[in-house]
Coordinates of C-alpha atoms in Angstrom, one line a residue:
X25 CA 27.3 -29.1 -50.4
X26 CA 24.4 -30.2 -48.3
X27 CA 21.5 -27.7 -48.8
X28 CA 19.0 -29.3 -46.4
X29 CA 20.8 -28.0 -43.4
X30 CA 19.6 -24.4 -44.1
X31 CA 16.0 -25.5 -44.3
X32 CA 15.3 -25.3 -40.5
X33 CA 16.3 -21.7 -40.6
X34 CA 14.8 -20.7 -44.0
X35 CA 11.5 -22.4 -43.6
X36 CA 10.2 -20.6 -40.5
X37 CA 11.8 -17.4 -41.8
X38 CA 9.6 -17.6 -44.9
X39 CA 6.5 -18.8 -43.1
X40 CA 6.5 -16.0 -40.6
X41 CA 6.1 -13.1 -43.1
X42 CA 3.8 -15.2 -45.3
X43 CA 1.4 -15.7 -42.3
X44 CA 1.5 -11.9 -41.6
X45 CA 1.0 -10.8 -45.1
X46 CA -1.3 -13.4 -46.6
X47 CA -3.2 -14.9 -43.6
X48 CA -3.4 -12.1 -41.1
X49 CA -7.2 -12.3 -40.7
X50 CA -7.6 -16.0 -41.3
X51 CA -6.7 -17.9 -38.1
X52 CA -7.6 -21.3 -39.7
X53 CA -5.0 -20.7 -42.5
X54 CA -2.4 -19.5 -40.0
X55 CA -2.9 -22.7 -38.0
X56 CA -2.6 -25.0 -41.0
X57 CA 0.6 -23.4 -42.3
X58 CA 2.1 -23.2 -38.8
X59 CA 1.5 -26.9 -38.1
X60 CA 2.5 -27.9 -41.6
X61 CA 5.8 -25.9 -41.1
X62 CA 6.6 -27.6 -37.8
X63 CA 5.8 -31.1 -39.2
X64 CA 8.2 -30.3 -42.1
X65 CA 10.8 -29.2 -39.7
X66 CA 10.5 -32.6 -37.8
X67 CA 11.0 -34.5 -41.1
X68 CA 14.0 -32.3 -42.1
X69 CA 15.6 -32.5 -38.7
X70 CA 15.2 -36.3 -38.5
X71 CA 16.9 -36.5 -41.9
X72 CA 19.8 -34.3 -40.6
X73 CA 20.1 -36.5 -37.5
X74 CA 20.2 -39.6 -39.6
X75 CA 22.9 -38.1 -41.9
X76 CA 25.0 -37.0 -38.9
X77 CA 24.7 -40.2 -37.0
X78 CA 27.7 -41.8 -38.6
X79 CA 30.0 -38.9 -37.7
X80 CA 29.4 -36.9 -40.9
X81 CA 29.9 -33.1 -40.5
X82 CA 27.2 -31.4 -42.6
X83 CA 28.4 -28.0 -43.9
X84 CA 26.5 -25.2 -45.7
X85 CA 28.5 -22.2 -47.0
X86 CA 26.1 -19.3 -47.6
X87 CA 26.8 -17.8 -51.0
X88 CA 29.3 -20.6 -51.5
X89 CA 31.9 -18.5 -49.6
X90 CA 34.4 -20.6 -47.7
X91 CA 35.1 -20.2 -44.0
X92 CA 36.4 -18.3 -42.2
X93 CA 35.5 -15.4 -44.6
X94 CA 32.0 -16.7 -45.3
X95 CA 29.0 -17.5 -43.1
X96 CA 28.6 -21.3 -42.5
X97 CA 26.0 -23.5 -41.0
X98 CA 27.4 -26.7 -39.5
X99 CA 25.5 -29.8 -38.5
X100 CA 27.1 -32.5 -36.3
X101 CA 25.5 -35.0 -33.9
X102 CA 24.9 -32.4 -31.2
X103 CA 23.4 -29.6 -33.3
X104 CA 21.2 -31.8 -35.3
X105 CA 19.9 -33.6 -32.1
X106 CA 19.0 -30.2 -30.6
X107 CA 17.3 -29.1 -33.8
X108 CA 15.2 -32.3 -33.8
X109 CA 14.3 -31.8 -30.1
X110 CA 13.2 -28.2 -30.8
X111 CA 11.0 -29.3 -33.7
X112 CA 9.3 -32.1 -31.8
X113 CA 8.7 -29.8 -28.8
X114 CA 7.3 -27.1 -31.1
X115 CA 4.7 -29.5 -32.6
X116 CA 3.1 -30.2 -29.2
X117 CA 3.4 -26.6 -28.1
X118 CA 1.6 -25.4 -31.3
X119 CA -1.1 -28.1 -30.9
X120 CA -1.7 -26.9 -27.4
X121 CA -1.9 -23.3 -28.4
X122 CA -4.5 -24.2 -31.0
X123 CA -6.5 -26.4 -28.7
X124 CA -6.5 -24.0 -25.8
X125 CA -7.2 -20.9 -28.0
X126 CA -4.1 -19.1 -26.8
X127 CA -3.2 -18.3 -30.4
X128 CA -6.4 -16.2 -30.7
X129 CA -5.9 -14.1 -27.6
X130 CA -3.5 -11.7 -29.4
X131 CA -2.1 -10.7 -32.8
X132 CA 0.6 -12.5 -34.8
X133 CA 1.1 -15.5 -32.5
X134 CA 2.0 -17.9 -35.3
X135 CA 4.3 -15.5 -37.1
X136 CA 6.2 -14.8 -33.9
X137 CA 6.3 -18.5 -33.1
X138 CA 8.0 -19.2 -36.5
X139 CA 10.5 -16.4 -36.0
X140 CA 11.3 -17.9 -32.6
X141 CA 11.9 -21.2 -34.2
X142 CA 14.1 -19.6 -36.8
X143 CA 16.3 -18.0 -34.0
X144 CA 16.5 -21.3 -32.0
X145 CA 17.4 -23.4 -35.1
X146 CA 20.0 -20.8 -36.2
X147 CA 21.6 -20.7 -32.8
X148 CA 22.1 -24.5 -32.9
X149 CA 23.4 -24.7 -36.4
X150 CA 25.6 -21.6 -36.8
X151 CA 29.4 -22.1 -37.0
X152 CA 30.2 -18.5 -36.3
X153 CA 30.1 -16.6 -33.0
X154 CA 28.8 -13.4 -34.5
X155 CA 25.9 -15.2 -36.1
X156 CA 25.2 -16.8 -32.8
X157 CA 24.8 -13.3 -31.5
X158 CA 22.5 -12.5 -34.4
X159 CA 20.3 -15.5 -33.8
X160 CA 20.3 -14.6 -30.0
X161 CA 18.8 -11.2 -31.0
X162 CA 16.2 -12.9 -33.2
X163 CA 15.3 -15.0 -30.2
X164 CA 15.1 -11.9 -28.0
X165 CA 12.8 -10.0 -30.3
X166 CA 10.4 -12.9 -31.1
X167 CA 10.3 -14.1 -27.5
X168 CA 9.4 -10.7 -26.2
X169 CA 6.5 -10.5 -28.6
X170 CA 5.3 -13.9 -27.5
X171 CA 5.8 -13.1 -23.8
X172 CA 3.4 -10.2 -23.9
X173 CA 0.9 -12.0 -26.2
X174 CA -2.7 -11.3 -25.0
X175 CA -1.4 -8.3 -22.9
X176 CA -1.8 -7.6 -19.2
X177 CA 0.2 -5.4 -16.8
X178 CA 1.9 -8.2 -15.0
X179 CA 2.9 -9.8 -18.3
X180 CA 4.2 -6.5 -19.6
X181 CA 6.3 -5.9 -16.5
X182 CA 7.8 -9.4 -16.6
X183 CA 8.5 -8.8 -20.3
X184 CA 10.4 -5.6 -19.7
X185 CA 12.5 -7.3 -17.0
X186 CA 13.2 -10.2 -19.4
X187 CA 14.3 -7.8 -22.2
X188 CA 16.5 -5.7 -19.9
X189 CA 18.4 -8.7 -18.6
X190 CA 18.9 -10.1 -22.0
X191 CA 20.0 -6.8 -23.5
X192 CA 22.6 -6.8 -20.8
X193 CA 23.7 -10.2 -22.0
X194 CA 23.7 -8.9 -25.6
X195 CA 26.0 -6.0 -24.6
X196 CA 28.4 -8.3 -22.9
X197 CA 28.3 -10.6 -25.9
X198 CA 29.4 -7.7 -28.2
X199 CA 32.3 -6.9 -25.8
X200 CA 33.3 -10.5 -25.8
X201 CA 33.2 -10.7 -29.6
X202 CA 35.2 -7.5 -29.9
X203 CA 37.9 -8.9 -27.6
X204 CA 38.1 -12.2 -29.5
X205 CA 38.3 -10.5 -32.9
X206 CA 41.0 -8.1 -31.6
X207 CA 43.1 -11.0 -30.4
X208 CA 42.5 -13.5 -33.3
X209 CA 41.1 -11.7 -36.3
X210 CA 38.2 -14.2 -36.7
X211 CA 34.9 -15.2 -35.2
X212 CA 34.5 -18.5 -37.0
X213 CA 34.4 -21.2 -34.3
X214 CA 36.6 -23.7 -36.2
X215 CA 39.1 -21.0 -37.0
X216 CA 39.1 -19.7 -33.4
X217 CA 39.8 -23.2 -32.2
X218 CA 43.1 -23.2 -34.1
X219 CA 44.1 -19.6 -33.4
X220 CA 43.4 -19.6 -29.7
X221 CA 45.5 -22.7 -29.2
X222 CA 48.5 -20.8 -30.6
X223 CA 48.3 -17.8 -28.2
X224 CA 51.1 -17.5 -25.7
X225 CA 49.6 -17.9 -22.1
X226 CA 51.7 -15.0 -21.0
X227 CA 50.0 -12.7 -23.5
X228 CA 46.4 -13.9 -23.2
X229 CA 44.7 -11.2 -21.2
X230 CA 42.3 -10.4 -24.0
X231 CA 41.4 -14.0 -24.6
X232 CA 40.8 -14.6 -20.9
X233 CA 38.5 -11.6 -20.7
X234 CA 36.6 -12.9 -23.8
X235 CA 36.3 -16.4 -22.3
X236 CA 34.8 -15.0 -19.0
X237 CA 32.5 -12.6 -20.8
X238 CA 31.2 -15.4 -23.0
X239 CA 30.6 -17.6 -19.9
X240 CA 28.6 -14.7 -18.4
X241 CA 26.5 -14.3 -21.5
X242 CA 25.7 -18.0 -21.8
X243 CA 25.0 -18.2 -18.1
X244 CA 22.4 -15.4 -18.5
X245 CA 20.7 -17.4 -21.2
X246 CA 20.9 -20.5 -19.1
X247 CA 19.5 -18.7 -16.0
X248 CA 22.4 -19.6 -13.9
X249 CA 22.6 -18.1 -10.4
X250 CA 23.2 -15.2 -9.8
X251 CA 22.0 -14.3 -13.3
X252 CA 18.7 -16.0 -13.0
X253 CA 16.4 -13.2 -11.7
X254 CA 14.7 -12.7 -15.0
X255 CA 13.4 -16.2 -15.3
X256 CA 10.8 -16.9 -12.6
X257 CA 8.5 -13.9 -13.4
X258 CA 9.1 -14.1 -17.1
X259 CA 8.2 -17.8 -17.4
X260 CA 5.4 -17.7 -14.9
X261 CA 3.7 -14.7 -16.6
X262 CA 4.2 -15.8 -20.1
X263 CA 1.3 -17.6 -21.9
X264 CA 1.6 -21.4 -21.2
X265 CA 2.5 -22.4 -24.8
X266 CA 5.2 -19.7 -24.8
X267 CA 6.6 -20.8 -21.5
X268 CA 6.6 -24.4 -22.8
X269 CA 8.6 -23.4 -25.8
X270 CA 10.9 -21.3 -23.6
X271 CA 11.9 -24.7 -22.0
X272 CA 14.3 -25.1 -24.9
X273 CA 15.6 -21.6 -24.7
X274 CA 17.6 -22.0 -21.5
X275 CA 19.2 -25.1 -23.3
X276 CA 20.5 -22.7 -26.0
X277 CA 22.8 -21.3 -23.3
X278 CA 23.9 -24.7 -22.2
X279 CA 24.5 -25.7 -25.8
X280 CA 26.6 -22.6 -26.4
X281 CA 28.7 -23.4 -23.3
X282 CA 29.3 -27.0 -24.4
X283 CA 30.2 -25.9 -28.0
X284 CA 32.5 -23.1 -27.1
X285 CA 34.2 -24.7 -24.1
X286 CA 34.9 -28.0 -25.8
X287 CA 36.1 -26.5 -29.1
X288 CA 37.5 -23.0 -28.6
X289 CA 38.4 -23.1 -24.9
X290 CA 38.8 -26.8 -24.1
X291 CA 39.5 -27.9 -20.5
X292 CA 43.2 -28.6 -21.3
X293 CA 43.8 -25.2 -22.9
X294 CA 46.4 -23.4 -20.8
X295 CA 45.1 -20.0 -21.6
X296 CA 41.7 -20.6 -19.8
X297 CA 42.7 -23.4 -17.5
X298 CA 40.5 -23.7 -14.4
X299 CA 37.8 -21.4 -15.7
X300 CA 35.1 -24.1 -15.7
X301 CA 35.9 -25.6 -12.3
X302 CA 36.5 -22.3 -10.5
X303 CA 33.4 -20.5 -11.7
X304 CA 30.9 -22.7 -13.4
X305 CA 30.5 -25.6 -10.9
X306 CA 29.9 -23.5 -7.8
X307 CA 27.3 -21.4 -9.6
X308 CA 25.6 -24.5 -10.9
X309 CA 25.4 -26.1 -7.5
X310 CA 23.8 -22.9 -6.0
X311 CA 21.4 -22.8 -9.0
X312 CA 20.3 -26.3 -8.3
X313 CA 19.8 -25.6 -4.6
X314 CA 18.0 -22.3 -5.1
X315 CA 15.8 -23.7 -7.9
X316 CA 14.5 -26.6 -5.8
X317 CA 14.1 -24.4 -2.7
X318 CA 12.0 -22.1 -4.9
X319 CA 9.8 -25.1 -5.8
X320 CA 9.2 -25.7 -2.1
X321 CA 8.5 -22.0 -1.3
X322 CA 6.4 -21.1 -4.4
X323 CA 3.0 -19.7 -3.7
X324 CA 1.6 -20.4 -7.2
X325 CA 1.8 -23.3 -9.6
X326 CA 3.3 -21.4 -12.5
X327 CA 6.1 -20.0 -10.4
X328 CA 6.8 -23.5 -9.0
X329 CA 7.3 -24.8 -12.5
X330 CA 9.5 -21.8 -13.3
X331 CA 11.8 -22.4 -10.3
X332 CA 12.0 -26.1 -11.3
X333 CA 13.4 -24.9 -14.6
X334 CA 16.2 -23.1 -12.7
X335 CA 16.8 -26.2 -10.7
X336 CA 16.9 -28.5 -13.7
X337 CA 19.3 -26.1 -15.5
X338 CA 21.5 -26.2 -12.3
X339 CA 21.5 -29.9 -12.6
X340 CA 22.5 -29.7 -16.3
X341 CA 25.2 -27.2 -15.6
X342 CA 26.7 -29.1 -12.7
X343 CA 27.4 -32.0 -15.1
X344 CA 28.6 -29.8 -17.9
X345 CA 31.1 -28.0 -15.6
X346 CA 33.0 -31.3 -15.1
X347 CA 33.8 -31.3 -18.9
X348 CA 34.6 -35.0 -19.2
X349 CA 33.1 -37.2 -22.0
X350 CA 31.0 -39.1 -19.4
X351 CA 29.6 -35.9 -17.8
X352 CA 28.7 -34.3 -21.1
X353 CA 26.9 -37.5 -22.2
X354 CA 25.0 -37.5 -18.9
X355 CA 24.2 -33.7 -19.3
X356 CA 22.8 -34.3 -22.8
X357 CA 20.6 -37.1 -21.7
X358 CA 19.2 -35.0 -18.8
X359 CA 18.8 -32.0 -21.2
X360 CA 16.4 -33.9 -23.3
X361 CA 14.5 -35.1 -20.3
X362 CA 14.3 -31.7 -18.5
X363 CA 13.2 -29.9 -21.7
X364 CA 10.2 -32.3 -22.2
X365 CA 9.3 -32.4 -18.4
X366 CA 9.4 -28.6 -18.0
X367 CA 7.3 -28.0 -21.2
X368 CA 4.8 -30.6 -20.0
X369 CA 4.5 -29.0 -16.6
X370 CA 3.9 -25.5 -18.0
X371 CA 1.1 -26.9 -20.2
X372 CA -0.4 -28.9 -17.3
X373 CA -0.4 -25.7 -15.2
X374 CA -2.5 -24.1 -17.9
X375 CA -4.9 -27.1 -17.8
X376 CA -5.3 -26.3 -14.1
X377 CA -5.8 -22.6 -14.8
X378 CA -8.6 -23.4 -17.2
X379 CA -10.7 -24.8 -14.3
X380 CA -9.6 -22.4 -11.5
X381 CA -9.8 -18.7 -10.8
X382 CA -6.0 -18.5 -10.5
X383 CA -2.9 -20.7 -9.9
X384 CA -2.4 -19.8 -6.3
X385 CA -1.6 -22.8 -4.2
X386 CA -4.7 -22.5 -2.0
X387 CA -7.7 -24.9 -1.8
X388 CA -10.2 -24.0 -4.5
X389 CA -13.2 -25.6 -6.1
X390 CA -12.5 -28.8 -8.1
X391 CA -11.7 -28.4 -11.7
X392 CA -13.4 -30.1 -14.7
X393 CA -11.3 -33.0 -15.8
X394 CA -9.5 -33.0 -12.6
X395 CA -8.7 -36.7 -12.5
X396 CA -7.0 -36.7 -15.9
X397 CA -5.1 -33.4 -15.1
X398 CA -4.0 -34.7 -11.7
X399 CA -2.7 -37.9 -13.4
X400 CA -0.7 -35.8 -15.9
X401 CA 0.6 -33.6 -13.1
X402 CA 1.6 -36.6 -11.1
X403 CA 3.7 -38.0 -14.0
X404 CA 5.2 -34.6 -14.8
X405 CA 6.1 -34.0 -11.1
X406 CA 7.8 -37.5 -10.9
X407 CA 9.8 -36.7 -14.0
X408 CA 11.0 -33.3 -12.9
X409 CA 11.8 -34.4 -9.3
X410 CA 13.8 -37.3 -10.7
X411 CA 11.9 -40.2 -9.1
X412 CA 11.9 -43.7 -10.6
X413 CA 10.9 -45.1 -13.0
X414 CA 11.0 -42.1 -15.4
X415 CA 14.0 -40.7 -17.3
X416 CA 14.8 -38.1 -14.6
X417 CA 15.9 -40.8 -12.2
X418 CA 18.1 -42.4 -14.9
X419 CA 19.5 -39.0 -15.8
X420 CA 20.4 -38.3 -12.2
X421 CA 22.1 -41.7 -11.8
X422 CA 24.2 -40.9 -14.9
X423 CA 25.1 -37.5 -13.4
X424 CA 26.1 -39.1 -10.1
X425 CA 28.1 -41.8 -11.8
X426 CA 29.9 -39.2 -14.0
X427 CA 30.9 -37.2 -10.9
X428 CA 32.0 -40.1 -8.8
X429 CA 35.7 -39.7 -9.5
X430 CA 35.8 -35.9 -9.3
X431 CA 37.4 -34.1 -6.3
X432 CA 34.1 -32.3 -5.7
X433 CA 32.0 -35.5 -5.5
X434 CA 30.8 -34.9 -2.0
X435 CA 29.4 -31.5 -2.8
X436 CA 27.8 -32.7 -6.0
X437 CA 26.2 -35.8 -4.5
X438 CA 25.0 -33.9 -1.5
X439 CA 23.4 -31.1 -3.5
X440 CA 21.8 -33.4 -6.0
X441 CA 20.3 -35.8 -3.5
X442 CA 19.1 -33.1 -1.0
X443 CA 17.6 -30.9 -3.8
X444 CA 15.8 -34.0 -5.2
X445 CA 14.2 -34.6 -1.8
X446 CA 13.2 -30.9 -1.6
X447 CA 11.7 -31.1 -5.1
X448 CA 9.6 -34.2 -4.1
X449 CA 8.3 -32.3 -1.1
X450 CA 7.5 -29.2 -3.1
X451 CA 5.7 -31.0 -5.9
X452 CA 3.8 -33.2 -3.4
X453 CA 2.7 -30.1 -1.5
X454 CA 1.5 -28.4 -4.7
X455 CA -0.3 -31.5 -6.0
X456 CA -2.1 -32.1 -2.7
X457 CA -3.3 -28.5 -2.5
X458 CA -4.5 -28.3 -6.1
X459 CA -6.1 -31.7 -6.4
X460 CA -6.6 -33.5 -3.1
X461 CA -7.7 -30.5 -1.1
X462 CA -10.2 -29.3 -3.7
X463 CA -13.7 -30.1 -2.4
X464 CA -17.1 -29.1 -3.6
X465 CA -17.9 -27.5 -0.3
X466 CA -15.2 -24.8 -1.1
X467 CA -17.4 -23.6 -4.0
X468 CA -18.8 -20.2 -3.0
X469 CA -22.6 -19.7 -3.4
X470 CA -23.5 -19.1 -7.0
X471 CA -20.1 -20.0 -8.4
X472 CA -19.7 -23.0 -10.7
X473 CA -16.7 -25.0 -11.8
X474 CA -15.1 -23.5 -14.8
X475 CA -14.9 -25.0 -18.3
X476 CA -13.1 -28.3 -19.2
X477 CA -9.9 -28.0 -21.2
X478 CA -10.1 -29.0 -24.9
X479 CA -9.3 -32.5 -26.0
X480 CA -6.5 -31.2 -28.3
X481 CA -4.9 -29.7 -25.2
X482 CA -4.8 -33.1 -23.5
X483 CA -3.4 -34.6 -26.6
X484 CA -0.5 -32.2 -26.7
X485 CA 0.3 -32.8 -23.0
X486 CA -0.1 -36.5 -23.4
X487 CA 2.3 -36.4 -26.4
X488 CA 5.0 -34.8 -24.2
X489 CA 4.4 -37.4 -21.4
X490 CA 4.7 -40.1 -24.0
X491 CA 8.0 -38.8 -25.2
X492 CA 9.2 -38.8 -21.6
X493 CA 8.2 -42.5 -21.3
X494 CA 9.9 -43.3 -24.6
X495 CA 13.0 -41.5 -23.4
X496 CA 12.9 -43.8 -20.4
X497 CA 12.2 -47.0 -22.3
X498 CA 14.9 -46.3 -24.8
X499 CA 17.4 -45.0 -22.2
X500 CA 20.1 -47.5 -23.3
X501 CA 20.0 -46.4 -26.9
X502 CA 19.7 -42.8 -26.0
X503 CA 22.7 -42.9 -23.7
X504 CA 24.8 -44.7 -26.4
X505 CA 23.9 -41.9 -28.8
X506 CA 24.8 -39.3 -26.2
X507 CA 28.1 -41.0 -25.6
X508 CA 28.8 -40.8 -29.3
X509 CA 27.8 -37.1 -29.3
X510 CA 30.2 -36.4 -26.4
X511 CA 33.0 -38.3 -28.1
X512 CA 32.6 -36.2 -31.2
X513 CA 32.7 -33.0 -29.1
X514 CA 36.0 -34.0 -27.5
X515 CA 37.6 -34.8 -30.9
X516 CA 36.7 -31.7 -32.9
X517 CA 39.3 -32.2 -35.6
X518 CA 36.8 -33.5 -38.2
X519 CA 34.5 -30.5 -37.5
X520 CA 37.4 -28.1 -37.9
X521 CA 38.9 -29.6 -41.0
X522 CA 35.4 -29.9 -42.7
X523 CA 34.7 -26.2 -42.0
X524 CA 38.1 -24.8 -43.0
X525 CA 39.2 -27.2 -45.8
X526 CA 36.0 -27.3 -47.8
X527 CA 36.6 -25.1 -50.9
X528 CA 34.2 -22.3 -51.9
X529 CA 34.4 -19.3 -54.2
X530 CA 37.7 -18.2 -52.5
X531 CA 40.5 -20.1 -54.0
X532 CA 43.5 -21.3 -52.0
X533 CA 45.6 -18.5 -53.4
X534 CA 43.0 -15.9 -52.4
X535 CA 42.9 -17.4 -48.9
X536 CA 46.7 -17.2 -48.5
X537 CA 46.7 -13.6 -49.8
X538 CA 43.9 -12.7 -47.4
X539 CA 45.8 -14.2 -44.4

């Protein structure tokens, strides 16, 4: 049994209480252990990706109890790739938090950050829907603590809204799990895939209800319209490093939809036939449109970036909703791109905040380091808007290509192209106001330009921009890998057999007796 797969969950789970108990009053020690932990996660995640690259399914049975009775962690190409993406993103986020001093503006930032990583990693690696719920709750608790870090009434109000919406999602999740368990007697994803396929379509009301409820839950996590209302204020009011880390959290919802609706409720399953096309695609198209219109209408830079996250998730979900191997591959390529671009833009917004009184899109005095910040914003805006030559443009080409043979091709192409134009106008407007219209004659008497951001902050943002460029340069290799990931998702038999046929403490005779 492969033991390294549990390390991305166990390592941050151990680091968080250690930081609280042993280094509560020593910020330097907290920073060292937090950075060292994230670096270790990157190394471990890279090893897991390398092991899964040949199609190997990595299985860990907690307590050596076999599925479906025991808890299992499963690593395939998709889950290990998402774990690596999270670890790499976390490194640049934590470096920015240290460089900008955000980690010193409240208590227990690094401990909460590690708990957040634990929840994200667990959500990607779990092979059980109930434990997916558990890791969602870990995410909710840690993310709320991070959201209100350093305090403030506006931040607290946004945090309460965030918690209420996600508690609604948690309640629906429990209802969905109860329906599934009542119909099948299991919540292990591999076991569910076999049992759901055996259900008579004429007696599938409970399964249909569960499938719809799960879709609603994951749509809340992915901020899909009309379940997106919690995101703009929550992400805009959160501390910049926290918002940057949250760029991966909406992808947890997208990941869950991909996993559940290719394995448990595949497109050709008669019981849930038509669910994706009838519900997911229209909501995704509206999300894309509303997100980019929000970019154009935003009155502050942080809310502009938050709305761009909604738009980018709409783009991802449009492609996922087609549920073809080509569309899933395109969605995964764009997922990596949009995660890095959104995180970079949140951090760049904070660079702007360092030199301005606020982030309102109004002409204000020039900021220190404005030329470098403007250049980074220019690159980030090009990436998020999907203009050439960066990976956003390549991702949109892949999305358009994947939808070319679909009946809804006109709606998809029109929405993607028009929303891209709106995004370009919105980002151009924001950049011109913040950087081009900033003149020294707008400085009120006696007011000076605020401080220059720390070098480490620029290093962190530059690292994310460099990853975007690498994602563009290596687009061919990345797309081949995403195609292989997609192919594995649409052929889940090795995943299912590895999870269910690997022996543990339960003997075959005990399994038969339990069944």
